[in-house]
PDB file of C-alpha atoms in Angstrom:
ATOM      1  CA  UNK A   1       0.000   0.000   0.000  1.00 80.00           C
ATOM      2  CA  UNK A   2       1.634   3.124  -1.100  1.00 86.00           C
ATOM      3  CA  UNK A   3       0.395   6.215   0.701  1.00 93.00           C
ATOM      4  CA  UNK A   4       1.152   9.606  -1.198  1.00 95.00           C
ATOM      5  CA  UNK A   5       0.853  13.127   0.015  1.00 96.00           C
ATOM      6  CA  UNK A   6       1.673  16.301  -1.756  1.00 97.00           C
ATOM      7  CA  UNK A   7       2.489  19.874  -1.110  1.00 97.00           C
ATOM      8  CA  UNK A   8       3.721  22.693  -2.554  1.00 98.00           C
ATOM      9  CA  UNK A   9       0.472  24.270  -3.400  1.00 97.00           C
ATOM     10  CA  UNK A  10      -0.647  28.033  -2.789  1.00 98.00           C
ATOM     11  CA  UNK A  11      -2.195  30.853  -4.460  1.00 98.00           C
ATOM     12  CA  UNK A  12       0.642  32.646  -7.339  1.00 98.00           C
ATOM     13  CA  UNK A  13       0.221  35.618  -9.179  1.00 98.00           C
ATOM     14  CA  UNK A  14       0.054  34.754 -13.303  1.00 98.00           C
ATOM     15  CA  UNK A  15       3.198  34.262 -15.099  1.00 98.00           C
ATOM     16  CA  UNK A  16       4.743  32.971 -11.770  1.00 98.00           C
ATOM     17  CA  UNK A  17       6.183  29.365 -10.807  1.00 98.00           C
ATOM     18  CA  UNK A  18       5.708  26.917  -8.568  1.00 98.00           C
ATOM     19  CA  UNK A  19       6.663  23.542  -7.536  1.00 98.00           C
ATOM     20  CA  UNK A  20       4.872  20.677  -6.325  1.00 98.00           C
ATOM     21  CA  UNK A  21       5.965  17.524  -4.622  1.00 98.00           C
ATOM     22  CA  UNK A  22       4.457  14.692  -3.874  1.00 96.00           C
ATOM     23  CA  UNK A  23       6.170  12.024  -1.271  1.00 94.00           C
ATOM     24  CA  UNK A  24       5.415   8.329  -0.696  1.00 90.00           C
ATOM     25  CA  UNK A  25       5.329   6.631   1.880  1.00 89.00           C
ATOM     26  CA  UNK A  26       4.636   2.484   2.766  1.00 85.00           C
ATOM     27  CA  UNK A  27       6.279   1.165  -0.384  1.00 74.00           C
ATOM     28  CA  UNK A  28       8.962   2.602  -3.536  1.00 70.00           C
ATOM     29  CA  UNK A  29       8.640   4.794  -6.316  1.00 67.00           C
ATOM     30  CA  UNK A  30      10.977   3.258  -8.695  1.00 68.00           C
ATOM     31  CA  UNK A  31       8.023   0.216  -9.655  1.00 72.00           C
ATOM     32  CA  UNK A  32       5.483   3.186 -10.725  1.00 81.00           C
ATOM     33  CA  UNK A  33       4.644   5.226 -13.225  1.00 92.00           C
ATOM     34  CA  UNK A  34       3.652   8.539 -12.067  1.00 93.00           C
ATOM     35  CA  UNK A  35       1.670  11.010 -12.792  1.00 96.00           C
ATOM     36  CA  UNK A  36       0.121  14.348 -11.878  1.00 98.00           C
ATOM     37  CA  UNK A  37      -3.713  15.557 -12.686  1.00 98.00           C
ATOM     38  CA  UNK A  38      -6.205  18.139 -11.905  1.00 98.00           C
ATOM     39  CA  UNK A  39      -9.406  18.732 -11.155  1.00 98.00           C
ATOM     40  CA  UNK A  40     -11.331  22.018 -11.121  1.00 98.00           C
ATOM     41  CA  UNK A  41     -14.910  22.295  -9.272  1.00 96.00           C
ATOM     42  CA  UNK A  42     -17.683  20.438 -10.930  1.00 96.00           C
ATOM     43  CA  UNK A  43     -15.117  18.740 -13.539  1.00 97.00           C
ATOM     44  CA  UNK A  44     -13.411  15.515 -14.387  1.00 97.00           C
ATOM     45  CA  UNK A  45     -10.395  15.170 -12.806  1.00 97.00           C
ATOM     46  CA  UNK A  46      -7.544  15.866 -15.986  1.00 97.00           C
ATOM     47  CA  UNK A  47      -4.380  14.613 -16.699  1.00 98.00           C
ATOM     48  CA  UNK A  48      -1.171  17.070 -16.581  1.00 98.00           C
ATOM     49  CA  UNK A  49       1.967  14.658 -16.987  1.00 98.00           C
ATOM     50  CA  UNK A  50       3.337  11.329 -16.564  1.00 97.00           C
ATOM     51  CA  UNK A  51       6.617   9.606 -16.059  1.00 95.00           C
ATOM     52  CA  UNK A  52       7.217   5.904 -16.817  1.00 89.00           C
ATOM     53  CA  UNK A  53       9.481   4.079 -14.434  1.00 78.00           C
ATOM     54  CA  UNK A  54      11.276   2.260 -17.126  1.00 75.00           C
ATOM     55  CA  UNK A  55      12.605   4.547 -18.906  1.00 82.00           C
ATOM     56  CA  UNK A  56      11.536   8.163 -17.439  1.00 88.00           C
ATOM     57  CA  UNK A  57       9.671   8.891 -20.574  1.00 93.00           C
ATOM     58  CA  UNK A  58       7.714  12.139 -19.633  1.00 97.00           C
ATOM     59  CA  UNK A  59       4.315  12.605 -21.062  1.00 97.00           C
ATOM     60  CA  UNK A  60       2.640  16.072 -20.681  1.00 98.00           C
ATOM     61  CA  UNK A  61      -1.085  17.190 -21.650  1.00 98.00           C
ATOM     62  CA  UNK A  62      -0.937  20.051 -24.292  1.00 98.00           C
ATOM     63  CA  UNK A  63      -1.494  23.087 -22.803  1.00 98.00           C
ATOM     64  CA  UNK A  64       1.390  22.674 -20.007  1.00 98.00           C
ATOM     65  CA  UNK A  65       4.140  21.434 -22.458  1.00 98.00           C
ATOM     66  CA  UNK A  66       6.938  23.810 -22.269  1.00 98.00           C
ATOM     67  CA  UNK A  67       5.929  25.348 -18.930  1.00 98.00           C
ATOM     68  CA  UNK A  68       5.695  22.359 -16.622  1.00 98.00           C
ATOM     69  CA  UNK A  69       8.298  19.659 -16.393  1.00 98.00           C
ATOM     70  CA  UNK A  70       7.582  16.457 -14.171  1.00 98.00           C
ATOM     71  CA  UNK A  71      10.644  14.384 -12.763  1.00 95.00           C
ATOM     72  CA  UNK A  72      11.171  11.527 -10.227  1.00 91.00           C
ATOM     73  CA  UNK A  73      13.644  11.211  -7.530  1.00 89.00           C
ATOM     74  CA  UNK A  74      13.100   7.408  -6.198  1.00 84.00           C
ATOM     75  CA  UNK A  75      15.991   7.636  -3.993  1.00 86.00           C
ATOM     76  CA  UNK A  76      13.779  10.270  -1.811  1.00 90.00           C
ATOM     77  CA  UNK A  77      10.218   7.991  -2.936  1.00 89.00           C
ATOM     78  CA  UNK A  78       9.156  12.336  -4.391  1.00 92.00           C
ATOM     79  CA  UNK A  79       7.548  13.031  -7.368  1.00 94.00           C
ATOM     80  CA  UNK A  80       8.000  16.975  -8.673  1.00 97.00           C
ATOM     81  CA  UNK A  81       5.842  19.069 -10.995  1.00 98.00           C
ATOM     82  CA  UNK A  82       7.680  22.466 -11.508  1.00 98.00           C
ATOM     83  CA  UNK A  83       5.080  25.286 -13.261  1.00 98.00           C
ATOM     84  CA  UNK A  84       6.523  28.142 -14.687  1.00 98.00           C
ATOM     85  CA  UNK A  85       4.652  30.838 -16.523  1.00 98.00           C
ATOM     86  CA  UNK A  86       0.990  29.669 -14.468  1.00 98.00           C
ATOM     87  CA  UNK A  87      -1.792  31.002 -15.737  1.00 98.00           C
ATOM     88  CA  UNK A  88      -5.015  31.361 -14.241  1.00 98.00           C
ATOM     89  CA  UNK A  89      -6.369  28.357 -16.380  1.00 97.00           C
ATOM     90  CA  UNK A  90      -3.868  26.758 -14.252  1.00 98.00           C
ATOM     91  CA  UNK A  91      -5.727  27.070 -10.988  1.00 98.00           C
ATOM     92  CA  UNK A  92      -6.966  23.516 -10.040  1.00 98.00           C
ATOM     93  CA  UNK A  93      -6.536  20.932  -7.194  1.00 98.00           C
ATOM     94  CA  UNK A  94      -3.540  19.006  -8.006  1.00 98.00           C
ATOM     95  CA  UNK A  95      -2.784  15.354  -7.803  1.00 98.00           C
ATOM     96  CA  UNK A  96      -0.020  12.801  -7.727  1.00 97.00           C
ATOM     97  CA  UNK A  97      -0.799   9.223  -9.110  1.00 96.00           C
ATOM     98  CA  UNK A  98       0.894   5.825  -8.876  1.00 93.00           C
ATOM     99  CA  UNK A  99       0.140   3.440 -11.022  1.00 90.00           C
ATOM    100  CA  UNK A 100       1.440  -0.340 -11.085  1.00 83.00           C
ATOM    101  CA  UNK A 101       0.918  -1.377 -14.599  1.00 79.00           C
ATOM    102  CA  UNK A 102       2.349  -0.571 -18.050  1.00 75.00           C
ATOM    103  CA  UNK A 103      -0.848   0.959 -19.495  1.00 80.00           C
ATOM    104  CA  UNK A 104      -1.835   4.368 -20.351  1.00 88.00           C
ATOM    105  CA  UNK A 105       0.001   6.889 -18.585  1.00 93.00           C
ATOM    106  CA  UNK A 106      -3.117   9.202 -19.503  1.00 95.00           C
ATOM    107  CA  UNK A 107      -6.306   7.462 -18.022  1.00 93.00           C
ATOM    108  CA  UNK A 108      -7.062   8.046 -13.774  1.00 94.00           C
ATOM    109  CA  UNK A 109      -8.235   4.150 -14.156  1.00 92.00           C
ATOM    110  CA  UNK A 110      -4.976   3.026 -14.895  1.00 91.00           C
ATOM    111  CA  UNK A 111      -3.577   4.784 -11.548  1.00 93.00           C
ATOM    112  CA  UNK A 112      -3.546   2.522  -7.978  1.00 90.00           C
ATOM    113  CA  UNK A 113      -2.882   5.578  -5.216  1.00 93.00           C
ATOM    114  CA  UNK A 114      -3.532   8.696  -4.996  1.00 96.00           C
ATOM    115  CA  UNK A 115      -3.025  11.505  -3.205  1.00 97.00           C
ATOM    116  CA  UNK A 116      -5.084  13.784  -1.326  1.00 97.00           C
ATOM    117  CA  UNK A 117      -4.302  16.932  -3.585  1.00 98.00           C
ATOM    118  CA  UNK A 118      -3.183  20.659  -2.829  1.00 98.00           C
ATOM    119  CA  UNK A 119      -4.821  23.704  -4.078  1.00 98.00           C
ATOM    120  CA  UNK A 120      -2.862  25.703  -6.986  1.00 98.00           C
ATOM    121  CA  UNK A 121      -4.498  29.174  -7.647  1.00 98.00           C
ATOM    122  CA  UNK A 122      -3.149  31.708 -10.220  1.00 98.00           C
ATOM    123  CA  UNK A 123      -4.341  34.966  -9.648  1.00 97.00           C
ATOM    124  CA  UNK A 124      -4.291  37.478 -12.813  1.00 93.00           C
TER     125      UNK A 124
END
C-alpha cells in the first residue's frame, strides 16, 4: 500500500512558478509510473503529466508542455511538478498518481494511489 501526500500548493500571481511535490510513503517509487492531474470544481479530474518508471519517458497534456516539467527522484520515494509561466487556467486541485501497470500513462483508471491533492491558484 503506497500512501502519497503532496504539497507545494498556494495561491501565485500569473506568469509565476511553482513547484509541487508529492512524497510516498509504505512502499517505492521506482516500480510506478507517475503522474500528476487536476481537477477544477464540478469537472473531471484531468491529466497534466506522466513519467514511466522504465525509462523516465515524460508525457505532458498540451497546454502545459513547455511550462511544466515532471521528474522523479526514487531515492527520496518524491515526485515533482515544476510550473513556470501559471496562468489562471492553471488554478486547479492538483494530484499525484501511482500506477502499477504498463498501461496508459493518460487514463485516472490506470492509476492505484492517490493523493489527497493541494490547491494551486493563479491569480491574474
Amino acid at each position: 500500500q503506497v500512501h502519497l501526500v503532496e504539497s507545494g500548493g498556494g495561491l501565485v500571481e500569473a506568469g509565476g512558478s511553482r513547484r509541487l511535490s508529492c512524497t510516498a510513503s509504505g512502499g517505492s517509487f521506482s516500480n510506478y509510473i507517475l503522474g500528476w492531474f487536476r481537477q477544477t470544481p464540478g469537472n473531471e479530474r484531468e491529466f497534466v503529466a506522466a513519467i514511466r518508471r522504465s525509462n523516465g519517458l515524460t508525457y505532458y497534456t498540451d497546454s502545459v508542455k513547455g511550462r511544466f516539467t515532471i521528474s522523479r527522484d526514487n531515492a527520496k520515494n518524491t515526485l515533482y511538478l515544476q510550473m513556470s509561466s501559471l496562468k489562471p487556467g492553471d488554478t486547479a486541485v492538483y494530484f499525484c498518481a501511482a500506477s502499477g501497470t504498463s498501461g496508459s500513462p493518460f487514463s485516472t483508471s490506470n492509476y492505484d494511489y492517490w493523493g489527497q491533492g493541494t490547491q494551486v491558484t493563479v491569480s491574474s
